mmCIF file of C-alpha atoms in Angstrom:
data_model
loop_
_atom_site.group_PDB
_atom_site.id
_atom_site.type_symbol
_atom_site.label_atom_id
_atom_site.label_comp_id
_atom_site.label_asym_id
_atom_site.label_seq_id
_atom_site.Cartn_x
_atom_site.Cartn_y
_atom_site.Cartn_z
ATOM 1 C CA MET A 1 196.883 -187.863 237.997
ATOM 2 C CA ARG A 2 195.161 -184.530 237.500
ATOM 3 C CA ALA A 3 191.692 -183.895 236.114
ATOM 4 C CA ILE A 4 190.268 -180.634 234.814
ATOM 5 C CA ILE A 5 186.502 -180.900 235.115
ATOM 6 C CA ASN A 6 183.469 -178.895 233.960
ATOM 7 C CA GLY A 7 185.326 -177.177 231.135
ATOM 8 C CA LYS A 8 184.742 -176.516 227.458
ATOM 9 C CA ILE A 9 187.364 -178.899 226.048
ATOM 10 C CA LEU A 10 188.782 -177.679 222.714
ATOM 11 C CA LEU A 11 190.007 -180.586 220.599
ATOM 12 C CA GLU A 12 191.471 -180.495 217.078
ATOM 13 C CA ASP A 13 188.156 -180.758 215.248
ATOM 14 C CA GLN A 14 185.432 -180.283 217.857
ATOM 15 C CA TRP A 15 184.760 -179.198 221.402
ATOM 16 C CA ILE A 16 183.121 -180.887 224.349
ATOM 17 C CA GLU A 17 180.723 -178.391 225.906
ATOM 18 C CA ASP A 18 180.937 -179.730 229.474
ATOM 19 C CA GLY A 19 183.867 -182.063 229.730
ATOM 20 C CA TYR A 20 186.878 -183.362 231.599
ATOM 21 C CA LEU A 21 190.552 -183.717 230.711
ATOM 22 C CA MET A 22 192.806 -186.131 232.612
ATOM 23 C CA PHE A 23 196.585 -185.923 232.467
ATOM 24 C CA THR A 24 199.946 -186.671 234.036
ATOM 25 C CA ASP A 25 202.846 -185.405 231.950
ATOM 26 C CA LYS A 26 200.813 -186.669 228.973
ATOM 27 C CA ILE A 27 197.142 -186.437 228.047
ATOM 28 C CA VAL A 28 195.441 -189.546 229.436
ATOM 29 C CA ALA A 29 191.723 -189.148 228.744
ATOM 30 C CA PHE A 30 188.945 -186.698 227.937
ATOM 31 C CA GLY A 31 185.217 -186.788 227.449
ATOM 32 C CA PRO A 32 181.862 -185.380 228.555
ATOM 33 C CA MET A 33 181.286 -185.056 232.302
ATOM 34 C CA THR A 34 178.565 -187.690 232.042
ATOM 35 C CA ASN A 35 181.375 -190.212 231.402
ATOM 36 C CA TYR A 36 183.751 -188.999 234.118
ATOM 37 C CA GLU A 37 182.933 -191.620 236.745
ATOM 38 C CA VAL A 38 183.070 -194.365 234.129
ATOM 39 C CA GLU A 39 186.516 -193.098 233.070
ATOM 40 C CA MET A 40 187.711 -193.140 236.681
ATOM 41 C CA ASP A 41 186.606 -196.764 237.057
ATOM 42 C CA LYS A 42 188.145 -197.703 233.726
ATOM 43 C CA LEU A 43 191.505 -196.286 234.847
ATOM 44 C CA GLY A 44 191.221 -197.903 238.267
ATOM 45 C CA LEU A 45 191.303 -194.555 240.067
ATOM 46 C CA THR A 46 189.658 -193.344 243.248
ATOM 47 C CA GLU A 47 189.049 -189.741 244.296
ATOM 48 C CA ARG A 48 192.237 -189.855 246.397
ATOM 49 C CA ASP A 49 194.283 -190.617 243.279
ATOM 50 C CA VAL A 50 193.234 -187.504 241.379
ATOM 51 C CA GLU A 51 193.925 -183.805 241.882
ATOM 52 C CA VAL A 52 190.777 -182.101 240.605
ATOM 53 C CA ILE A 53 190.936 -178.684 238.938
ATOM 54 C CA GLU A 54 187.556 -176.993 238.559
ATOM 55 C CA ALA A 55 187.274 -175.161 235.220
ATOM 56 C CA ARG A 56 183.841 -173.674 235.984
ATOM 57 C CA GLY A 57 182.804 -173.663 232.343
ATOM 58 C CA ARG A 58 185.966 -171.997 231.090
ATOM 59 C CA LEU A 59 187.876 -172.846 227.919
ATOM 60 C CA VAL A 60 190.341 -175.729 228.175
ATOM 61 C CA GLY A 61 192.663 -175.858 225.194
ATOM 62 C CA PRO A 62 196.191 -176.759 224.140
ATOM 63 C CA GLY A 63 199.196 -174.703 225.160
ATOM 64 C CA PHE A 64 200.134 -172.146 222.534
ATOM 65 C CA VAL A 65 203.161 -172.616 220.266
ATOM 66 C CA ASP A 66 204.854 -169.375 219.163
ATOM 67 C CA ILE A 67 207.291 -169.946 216.302
ATOM 68 C CA HIS A 68 208.189 -166.264 215.958
ATOM 69 C CA VAL A 69 208.977 -164.397 219.185
ATOM 70 C CA HIS A 70 212.048 -162.235 219.755
ATOM 71 C CA GLY A 71 211.604 -161.098 223.325
ATOM 72 C CA ALA A 72 209.377 -160.113 226.245
ATOM 73 C CA GLY A 73 209.665 -158.993 229.835
ATOM 74 C CA GLY A 74 212.612 -156.715 229.062
ATOM 75 C CA SER A 75 214.752 -159.420 227.459
ATOM 76 C CA ASP A 76 215.528 -160.431 223.880
ATOM 77 C CA THR A 77 216.975 -163.531 222.243
ATOM 78 C CA MET A 78 219.785 -161.373 220.844
ATOM 79 C CA ASP A 79 220.909 -160.409 224.355
ATOM 80 C CA GLY A 80 222.760 -163.705 224.147
ATOM 81 C CA THR A 81 222.417 -164.683 227.806
ATOM 82 C CA GLN A 82 220.768 -167.517 229.713
ATOM 83 C CA GLU A 83 218.995 -164.922 231.849
ATOM 84 C CA ALA A 84 217.389 -163.378 228.769
ATOM 85 C CA ILE A 85 216.049 -166.734 227.597
ATOM 86 C CA GLU A 86 214.725 -167.496 231.080
ATOM 87 C CA THR A 87 212.951 -164.128 231.269
ATOM 88 C CA LEU A 88 211.471 -164.579 227.798
ATOM 89 C CA SER A 89 210.305 -168.095 228.669
ATOM 90 C CA SER A 90 208.656 -167.133 231.942
ATOM 91 C CA THR A 91 207.003 -164.008 230.518
ATOM 92 C CA ILE A 92 205.331 -165.637 227.521
ATOM 93 C CA PHE A 93 204.212 -168.557 229.699
ATOM 94 C CA GLN A 94 201.920 -166.088 231.473
ATOM 95 C CA SER A 95 200.007 -165.612 228.215
ATOM 96 C CA GLY A 96 199.625 -169.341 227.597
ATOM 97 C CA VAL A 97 202.671 -170.102 225.431
ATOM 98 C CA THR A 98 204.128 -173.480 226.361
ATOM 99 C CA ARG A 99 206.531 -174.028 223.417
ATOM 100 C CA PHE A 100 208.387 -171.469 221.317
ATOM 101 C CA LEU A 101 211.174 -170.702 218.880
ATOM 102 C CA ALA A 102 213.611 -168.072 220.128
ATOM 103 C CA THR A 103 213.825 -165.701 217.179
ATOM 104 C CA THR A 104 216.956 -163.857 216.092
ATOM 105 C CA MET A 105 217.395 -160.770 213.935
ATOM 106 C CA THR A 106 219.927 -159.137 211.638
ATOM 107 C CA MET A 107 223.021 -158.282 213.669
ATOM 108 C CA PRO A 108 226.770 -158.984 213.401
ATOM 109 C CA SER A 109 227.526 -162.676 212.876
ATOM 110 C CA ASP A 110 229.270 -162.946 216.256
ATOM 111 C CA SER A 111 226.108 -161.722 217.996
ATOM 112 C CA ILE A 112 223.978 -164.233 216.105
ATOM 113 C CA LYS A 113 226.384 -167.070 216.921
ATOM 114 C CA ARG A 114 226.375 -166.117 220.604
ATOM 115 C CA ALA A 115 222.573 -166.121 220.703
ATOM 116 C CA LEU A 116 222.432 -169.499 218.945
ATOM 117 C CA ALA A 117 224.996 -170.972 221.341
ATOM 118 C CA ILE A 118 222.961 -169.832 224.349
ATOM 119 C CA VAL A 119 219.789 -171.402 222.962
ATOM 120 C CA LYS A 120 221.659 -174.615 222.214
ATOM 121 C CA ALA A 121 222.987 -174.775 225.779
ATOM 122 C CA ARG A 122 219.521 -174.179 227.194
ATOM 123 C CA MET A 123 218.007 -176.920 225.035
ATOM 124 C CA GLU A 124 220.637 -179.341 226.296
ATOM 125 C CA ASN A 125 219.518 -178.505 229.843
ATOM 126 C CA PRO A 126 215.766 -177.887 229.510
ATOM 127 C CA SER A 127 213.675 -176.308 232.227
ATOM 128 C CA THR A 128 211.432 -178.376 234.479
ATOM 129 C CA GLN A 129 209.740 -175.299 235.971
ATOM 130 C CA LYS A 130 206.440 -173.619 235.144
ATOM 131 C CA THR A 131 207.782 -171.839 232.090
ATOM 132 C CA ALA A 132 207.606 -172.058 228.298
ATOM 133 C CA ARG A 133 209.868 -174.678 226.712
ATOM 134 C CA LEU A 134 212.300 -173.994 223.878
ATOM 135 C CA LEU A 135 211.785 -175.914 220.648
ATOM 136 C CA GLY A 136 214.676 -174.252 218.832
ATOM 137 C CA VAL A 137 215.421 -171.131 216.822
ATOM 138 C CA HIS A 138 213.745 -169.122 214.099
ATOM 139 C CA LEU A 139 216.617 -167.409 212.263
ATOM 140 C CA GLU A 140 215.028 -164.187 211.002
ATOM 141 C CA GLY A 141 217.946 -162.340 209.450
ATOM 142 C CA PRO A 142 220.575 -161.734 208.260
ATOM 143 C CA PHE A 143 219.581 -163.409 204.944
ATOM 144 C CA ILE A 144 217.026 -160.754 204.002
ATOM 145 C CA ASN A 145 216.560 -157.958 201.459
ATOM 146 C CA VAL A 146 217.779 -154.541 202.629
ATOM 147 C CA ALA A 147 214.887 -152.904 200.783
ATOM 148 C CA LYS A 148 212.454 -154.786 203.034
ATOM 149 C CA LYS A 149 214.511 -154.892 206.219
ATOM 150 C CA GLY A 150 211.769 -153.352 208.332
ATOM 151 C CA ALA A 151 213.235 -152.612 211.765
ATOM 152 C CA GLN A 152 216.341 -154.715 211.166
ATOM 153 C CA ASN A 153 219.786 -153.179 210.699
ATOM 154 C CA GLY A 154 220.636 -153.119 207.010
ATOM 155 C CA ASN A 155 224.366 -152.796 207.708
ATOM 156 C CA TYR A 156 224.500 -156.469 208.674
ATOM 157 C CA VAL A 157 222.359 -157.977 205.926
ATOM 158 C CA VAL A 158 224.237 -160.687 204.000
ATOM 159 C CA PRO A 159 223.344 -163.220 201.286
ATOM 160 C CA PRO A 160 222.372 -166.703 202.528
ATOM 161 C CA ASN A 161 225.494 -168.264 204.052
ATOM 162 C CA PHE A 162 225.466 -171.974 204.861
ATOM 163 C CA GLU A 163 228.702 -171.860 206.863
ATOM 164 C CA LEU A 164 227.198 -169.399 209.352
ATOM 165 C CA ILE A 165 224.381 -171.747 210.309
ATOM 166 C CA LYS A 166 226.042 -175.138 209.820
ATOM 167 C CA PRO A 167 227.050 -175.678 213.491
ATOM 168 C CA TYR A 168 223.497 -174.954 214.646
ATOM 169 C CA LEU A 169 221.358 -176.978 212.257
ATOM 170 C CA ASP A 170 220.272 -179.211 215.136
ATOM 171 C CA ILE A 171 218.448 -176.312 216.813
ATOM 172 C CA ILE A 172 217.437 -174.079 213.880
ATOM 173 C CA LYS A 173 213.869 -174.911 212.854
ATOM 174 C CA ILE A 174 213.019 -171.987 210.530
ATOM 175 C CA ILE A 175 215.241 -169.748 208.398
ATOM 176 C CA THR A 176 213.734 -166.608 206.893
ATOM 177 C CA ILE A 177 215.313 -165.702 203.558
ATOM 178 C CA ALA A 178 214.772 -163.336 200.657
ATOM 179 C CA PRO A 179 214.977 -165.896 197.828
ATOM 180 C CA GLU A 180 215.836 -163.222 195.261
ATOM 181 C CA ASN A 181 219.169 -162.784 197.081
ATOM 182 C CA ASP A 182 220.076 -166.476 196.834
ATOM 183 C CA ALA A 183 222.071 -166.651 193.605
ATOM 184 C CA ASN A 184 220.915 -169.628 191.540
ATOM 185 C CA PHE A 185 219.093 -170.848 194.654
ATOM 186 C CA ASP A 186 222.392 -172.348 195.828
ATOM 187 C CA PHE A 187 221.503 -172.017 199.520
ATOM 188 C CA ILE A 188 217.991 -173.334 198.983
ATOM 189 C CA GLU A 189 219.409 -176.325 197.127
ATOM 190 C CA LYS A 190 221.920 -177.050 199.891
ATOM 191 C CA MET A 191 219.204 -176.919 202.552
ATOM 192 C CA LYS A 192 217.293 -179.732 200.854
ATOM 193 C CA ALA A 193 219.641 -182.075 202.725
ATOM 194 C CA TYR A 194 218.155 -180.759 205.999
ATOM 195 C CA PRO A 195 214.402 -181.370 205.772
ATOM 196 C CA ASN A 196 213.916 -180.622 209.478
ATOM 197 C CA VAL A 197 214.743 -176.966 208.808
ATOM 198 C CA LYS A 198 211.870 -174.997 207.285
ATOM 199 C CA LEU A 199 212.804 -172.276 204.800
ATOM 200 C CA SER A 200 210.541 -169.227 204.865
ATOM 201 C CA ILE A 201 210.099 -166.270 202.512
ATOM 202 C CA GLY A 202 210.302 -163.013 204.415
ATOM 203 C CA HIS A 203 211.710 -159.480 204.427
ATOM 204 C CA THR A 204 211.684 -159.851 200.676
ATOM 205 C CA ASN A 205 211.118 -157.982 197.434
ATOM 206 C CA SER A 206 210.428 -161.256 195.661
ATOM 207 C CA ASP A 207 208.096 -161.150 192.692
ATOM 208 C CA PHE A 208 205.441 -163.777 192.037
ATOM 209 C CA GLU A 209 207.628 -165.883 189.751
ATOM 210 C CA THR A 210 210.521 -166.002 192.222
ATOM 211 C CA ALA A 211 208.207 -166.882 195.103
ATOM 212 C CA MET A 212 206.604 -169.665 193.075
ATOM 213 C CA SER A 213 209.991 -171.011 192.032
ATOM 214 C CA ALA A 214 211.143 -170.911 195.657
ATOM 215 C CA PHE A 215 208.063 -172.902 196.673
ATOM 216 C CA GLU A 216 208.788 -175.510 194.019
ATOM 217 C CA ASN A 217 212.275 -175.810 195.501
ATOM 218 C CA GLY A 218 211.116 -176.333 199.063
ATOM 219 C CA VAL A 219 210.586 -172.851 200.507
ATOM 220 C CA THR A 220 207.094 -173.549 201.800
ATOM 221 C CA HIS A 221 206.580 -171.060 204.648
ATOM 222 C CA ILE A 222 205.989 -167.297 204.722
ATOM 223 C CA THR A 223 207.215 -165.034 207.523
ATOM 224 C CA HIS A 224 204.554 -162.593 208.830
ATOM 225 C CA CYS A 225 202.562 -162.425 205.596
ATOM 226 C CA PHE A 226 201.774 -158.947 204.252
ATOM 227 C CA ASN A 227 204.565 -157.373 206.315
ATOM 228 C CA ALA A 228 208.042 -156.624 204.886
ATOM 229 C CA MET A 229 207.074 -157.720 201.375
ATOM 230 C CA PRO A 230 205.428 -156.106 198.319
ATOM 231 C CA PRO A 231 201.653 -155.709 198.599
ATOM 232 C CA LEU A 232 199.285 -157.740 196.456
ATOM 233 C CA HIS A 233 198.667 -156.061 193.094
ATOM 234 C CA HIS A 234 196.615 -157.495 190.269
ATOM 235 C CA ARG A 235 199.518 -157.094 187.818
ATOM 236 C CA GLU A 236 202.292 -157.802 190.338
ATOM 237 C CA PRO A 237 200.882 -160.455 192.692
ATOM 238 C CA GLY A 238 204.165 -161.013 194.539
ATOM 239 C CA VAL A 239 204.497 -163.273 197.580
ATOM 240 C CA ILE A 240 200.861 -162.839 198.611
ATOM 241 C CA GLY A 241 199.789 -163.942 195.156
ATOM 242 C CA ALA A 242 201.958 -167.026 195.551
ATOM 243 C CA LEU A 243 200.337 -167.691 198.936
ATOM 244 C CA LEU A 244 196.935 -167.644 197.245
ATOM 245 C CA SER A 245 198.192 -170.023 194.548
ATOM 246 C CA GLU A 246 200.166 -172.682 196.439
ATOM 247 C CA PRO A 247 199.792 -174.398 199.833
ATOM 248 C CA PHE A 248 202.336 -172.324 201.734
ATOM 249 C CA THR A 249 202.064 -172.142 205.492
ATOM 250 C CA ALA A 250 201.917 -168.501 206.543
ATOM 251 C CA GLU A 251 202.425 -166.509 209.714
ATOM 252 C CA LEU A 252 200.104 -163.674 210.722
ATOM 253 C CA ILE A 253 200.656 -160.998 213.369
ATOM 254 C CA ALA A 254 197.048 -160.586 214.496
ATOM 255 C CA ASP A 255 197.475 -157.436 216.590
ATOM 256 C CA GLU A 256 195.208 -155.380 214.277
ATOM 257 C CA ILE A 257 198.192 -153.071 213.704
ATOM 258 C CA HIS A 258 200.484 -155.019 211.382
ATOM 259 C CA VAL A 259 197.526 -156.260 209.334
ATOM 260 C CA HIS A 260 194.056 -154.705 209.173
ATOM 261 C CA LYS A 261 191.515 -156.759 211.097
ATOM 262 C CA GLY A 262 189.246 -156.775 208.047
ATOM 263 C CA LEU A 263 191.668 -159.152 206.337
ATOM 264 C CA PHE A 264 191.510 -161.817 209.044
ATOM 265 C CA LYS A 265 188.264 -163.325 207.770
ATOM 266 C CA GLY A 266 189.315 -163.154 204.131
ATOM 267 C CA LEU A 267 192.662 -164.749 204.873
ATOM 268 C CA SER A 268 190.993 -167.559 206.798
ATOM 269 C CA ARG A 269 188.798 -168.244 203.751
ATOM 270 C CA CYS A 270 191.526 -167.997 201.102
ATOM 271 C CA VAL A 271 194.251 -169.935 202.929
ATOM 272 C CA ASP A 272 193.682 -173.487 204.134
ATOM 273 C CA ARG A 273 192.927 -173.352 207.839
ATOM 274 C CA ASP A 274 195.641 -175.861 208.623
ATOM 275 C CA LYS A 275 198.191 -173.581 206.901
ATOM 276 C CA LEU A 276 197.610 -170.324 208.783
ATOM 277 C CA VAL A 277 199.736 -169.676 211.879
ATOM 278 C CA LEU A 278 199.300 -166.972 214.514
ATOM 279 C CA ILE A 279 202.544 -165.488 215.826
ATOM 280 C CA THR A 280 203.329 -162.613 218.182
ATOM 281 C CA ASP A 281 206.635 -161.283 216.767
ATOM 282 C CA SER A 282 206.965 -159.833 220.271
ATOM 283 C CA MET A 283 210.029 -157.771 221.145
ATOM 284 C CA ARG A 284 211.511 -157.089 224.583
ATOM 285 C CA ALA A 285 208.768 -154.621 225.541
ATOM 286 C CA GLY A 286 206.194 -157.426 225.597
ATOM 287 C CA GLY A 287 204.424 -157.413 228.953
ATOM 288 C CA LEU A 288 205.875 -154.028 229.946
ATOM 289 C CA ALA A 289 204.687 -150.411 229.980
ATOM 290 C CA ASP A 290 204.836 -147.936 227.109
ATOM 291 C CA GLY A 291 208.216 -146.280 226.627
ATOM 292 C CA HIS A 292 211.518 -146.530 224.772
ATOM 293 C CA TYR A 293 213.129 -149.935 224.209
ATOM 294 C CA ASP A 294 216.130 -151.329 222.343
ATOM 295 C CA LEU A 295 215.759 -153.573 219.309
ATOM 296 C CA GLY A 296 219.046 -154.615 217.746
ATOM 297 C CA GLY A 297 220.671 -151.338 218.756
ATOM 298 C CA GLN A 298 217.755 -149.231 217.528
ATOM 299 C CA ASP A 299 215.428 -147.111 219.647
ATOM 300 C CA VAL A 300 211.838 -148.356 219.543
ATOM 301 C CA ILE A 301 208.935 -146.274 220.812
ATOM 302 C CA VAL A 302 206.141 -148.369 222.310
ATOM 303 C CA LYS A 303 202.798 -146.614 222.637
ATOM 304 C CA ASP A 304 199.235 -147.928 222.748
ATOM 305 C CA GLY A 305 200.222 -151.422 221.632
ATOM 306 C CA SER A 306 202.307 -150.240 218.672
ATOM 307 C CA CYS A 307 206.109 -150.538 218.399
ATOM 308 C CA ARG A 308 207.810 -148.186 215.944
ATOM 309 C CA LEU A 309 211.158 -146.693 215.050
ATOM 310 C CA LYS A 310 211.403 -142.895 214.971
ATOM 311 C CA ASP A 311 210.584 -142.903 211.251
ATOM 312 C CA GLY A 312 207.343 -144.797 211.910
ATOM 313 C CA THR A 313 208.565 -148.221 210.767
ATOM 314 C CA LEU A 314 206.856 -151.036 212.644
ATOM 315 C CA ALA A 315 209.369 -152.741 214.945
ATOM 316 C CA GLY A 316 207.929 -155.990 216.198
ATOM 317 C CA SER A 317 205.011 -156.060 218.587
ATOM 318 C CA VAL A 318 203.940 -156.345 222.204
ATOM 319 C CA LEU A 319 201.227 -158.806 221.222
ATOM 320 C CA THR A 320 200.545 -161.815 223.434
ATOM 321 C CA MET A 321 199.285 -165.075 221.991
ATOM 322 C CA ASN A 322 196.059 -165.129 223.982
ATOM 323 C CA LYS A 323 195.331 -161.626 222.653
ATOM 324 C CA ALA A 324 196.084 -162.792 219.091
ATOM 325 C CA VAL A 325 193.548 -165.592 219.549
ATOM 326 C CA GLN A 326 191.014 -163.120 220.936
ATOM 327 C CA ASN A 327 191.531 -160.726 218.014
ATOM 328 C CA PHE A 328 191.114 -163.504 215.480
ATOM 329 C CA ALA A 329 187.996 -164.784 217.231
ATOM 330 C CA LYS A 330 186.236 -161.418 217.231
ATOM 331 C CA ASN A 331 187.049 -160.705 213.577
ATOM 332 C CA THR A 332 186.223 -164.079 212.018
ATOM 333 C CA ASP A 333 183.458 -166.640 212.160
ATOM 334 C CA LEU A 334 185.653 -169.687 212.764
ATOM 335 C CA PRO A 335 184.793 -172.065 215.615
ATOM 336 C CA LEU A 336 187.005 -171.652 218.665
ATOM 337 C CA TYR A 337 188.750 -174.988 218.277
ATOM 338 C CA GLU A 338 189.912 -173.989 214.789
ATOM 339 C CA ILE A 339 191.192 -170.648 216.060
ATOM 340 C CA PHE A 340 193.124 -172.414 218.821
ATOM 341 C CA ASN A 341 194.662 -174.635 216.139
ATOM 342 C CA LEU A 342 196.130 -171.516 214.503
ATOM 343 C CA ALA A 343 198.076 -170.834 217.696
ATOM 344 C CA SER A 344 198.959 -174.404 218.654
ATOM 345 C CA LEU A 345 198.553 -177.301 216.225
ATOM 346 C CA ASN A 346 199.385 -175.409 213.018
ATOM 347 C CA PRO A 347 202.682 -173.933 214.250
ATOM 348 C CA ALA A 348 203.602 -177.331 215.679
ATOM 349 C CA LYS A 349 202.987 -178.824 212.223
ATOM 350 C CA VAL A 350 205.206 -176.222 210.546
ATOM 351 C CA ILE A 351 208.236 -177.412 212.506
ATOM 352 C CA GLY A 352 207.251 -181.083 212.572
ATOM 353 C CA VAL A 353 206.477 -181.515 216.272
ATOM 354 C CA ASP A 354 202.709 -181.987 216.050
ATOM 355 C CA GLY A 355 203.105 -185.634 217.048
ATOM 356 C CA GLN A 356 203.991 -184.429 220.546
ATOM 357 C CA TYR A 357 202.532 -180.950 220.920
ATOM 358 C CA GLY A 358 199.783 -178.669 219.701
ATOM 359 C CA SER A 359 196.549 -180.438 220.638
ATOM 360 C CA LEU A 360 194.864 -182.374 223.424
ATOM 361 C CA ASN A 361 195.126 -185.808 221.837
ATOM 362 C CA ILE A 362 195.634 -188.789 224.116
ATOM 363 C CA GLY A 363 199.349 -189.552 224.443
ATOM 364 C CA LYS A 364 200.520 -186.056 223.556
ATOM 365 C CA VAL A 365 202.481 -183.935 226.017
ATOM 366 C CA ALA A 366 200.210 -182.270 228.569
ATOM 367 C CA ASP A 367 200.572 -178.639 227.487
ATOM 368 C CA ILE A 368 197.247 -177.161 228.543
ATOM 369 C CA ASN A 369 195.596 -173.760 228.940
ATOM 370 C CA ILE A 370 192.553 -172.766 230.950
ATOM 371 C CA LEU A 371 191.151 -169.419 229.777
ATOM 372 C CA ASP A 372 188.021 -167.435 230.524
ATOM 373 C CA GLU A 373 185.564 -166.260 227.868
ATOM 374 C CA GLN A 374 187.615 -163.067 227.368
ATOM 375 C CA PHE A 375 190.700 -165.235 226.673
ATOM 376 C CA ASN A 376 192.437 -164.240 229.890
ATOM 377 C CA VAL A 377 194.783 -167.036 230.955
ATOM 378 C CA ILE A 378 193.674 -168.600 234.239
ATOM 379 C CA GLN A 379 196.140 -171.479 234.413
ATOM 380 C CA THR A 380 198.769 -173.045 232.147
ATOM 381 C CA PHE A 381 200.506 -176.422 232.290
ATOM 382 C CA ALA A 382 203.658 -177.466 230.418
ATOM 383 C CA ASP A 383 204.577 -181.151 230.628
ATOM 384 C CA GLY A 384 201.671 -181.403 233.053
ATOM 385 C CA ILE A 385 203.368 -178.989 235.478
#
């Protein structure tokens, strides 16, 4: 048994100012420090039975869940190797991510299949080390609109193709599509038989009516809202207008580069707080120095926290999840526990794993972060390790 003591414990809907959190591989108990000795007696524990971790007033919250991350530490999901996945996992763990979706991009189908096969093999032999755990794949591309491809390679964009993904439906958790490219919504209709796979609107030129129709047919998520889609206009509301009209879940890259920080507060007021999800959209340069990096065969220039192609197109990010939480905290007036939900519980809900992960509820997996007041990660546990 381990016990984190004297911490600010961030729960789903409140925090305990001076509290404890007890765990093995699962969350066992929590409460105010005034109840700690009573809890020990209740569990039949002595001091010798418990490894005590002193939080010293720091934040104690759930491990972060990143459902949109391509790479970090010099590696990328599309490298299609076990080593790349291991590097990605260990790098993002350092910023408090305990669960993630390895995210693909638009490349030749053989490259996508190789990347999916590697993820599948890794999930069949999961890590037991101090590293982030794979929850599956976010397939971002190739089912997108060339006009809104962003930093993806338009030469490999194809209409939604069920046969391409069919062998991997056990590991794919999110598929980004441009619904306007799905003739008669045939693909969307076929995916209704696979409710564990979330369809997401992204890299799209969809108008308001198409986005609303897609929602009515089960496309209930939005990939990095505002980015790679038409802007909100009062006569052409587009995807953002649909987001303001229906209970989509929506990703946000909160690096203050992809989306102006002034929109963070407004978005948190216009979109239900259990529907907004912080992501990093990190590429292989995450955690590394400024310079030139590869993204799907394209040269990306990383400078001062911004990742761009030569023509200025944004090309992913080097954002870390603890920094995303910090940015959202300083630009909104939400309580800290709600902001942590955006990076943990909400993404877990999107892919249907919130019964196990995403918050510090008793019985859930012990994915835990200790952070200081500047949101620097002090210590992270995954499965209590």
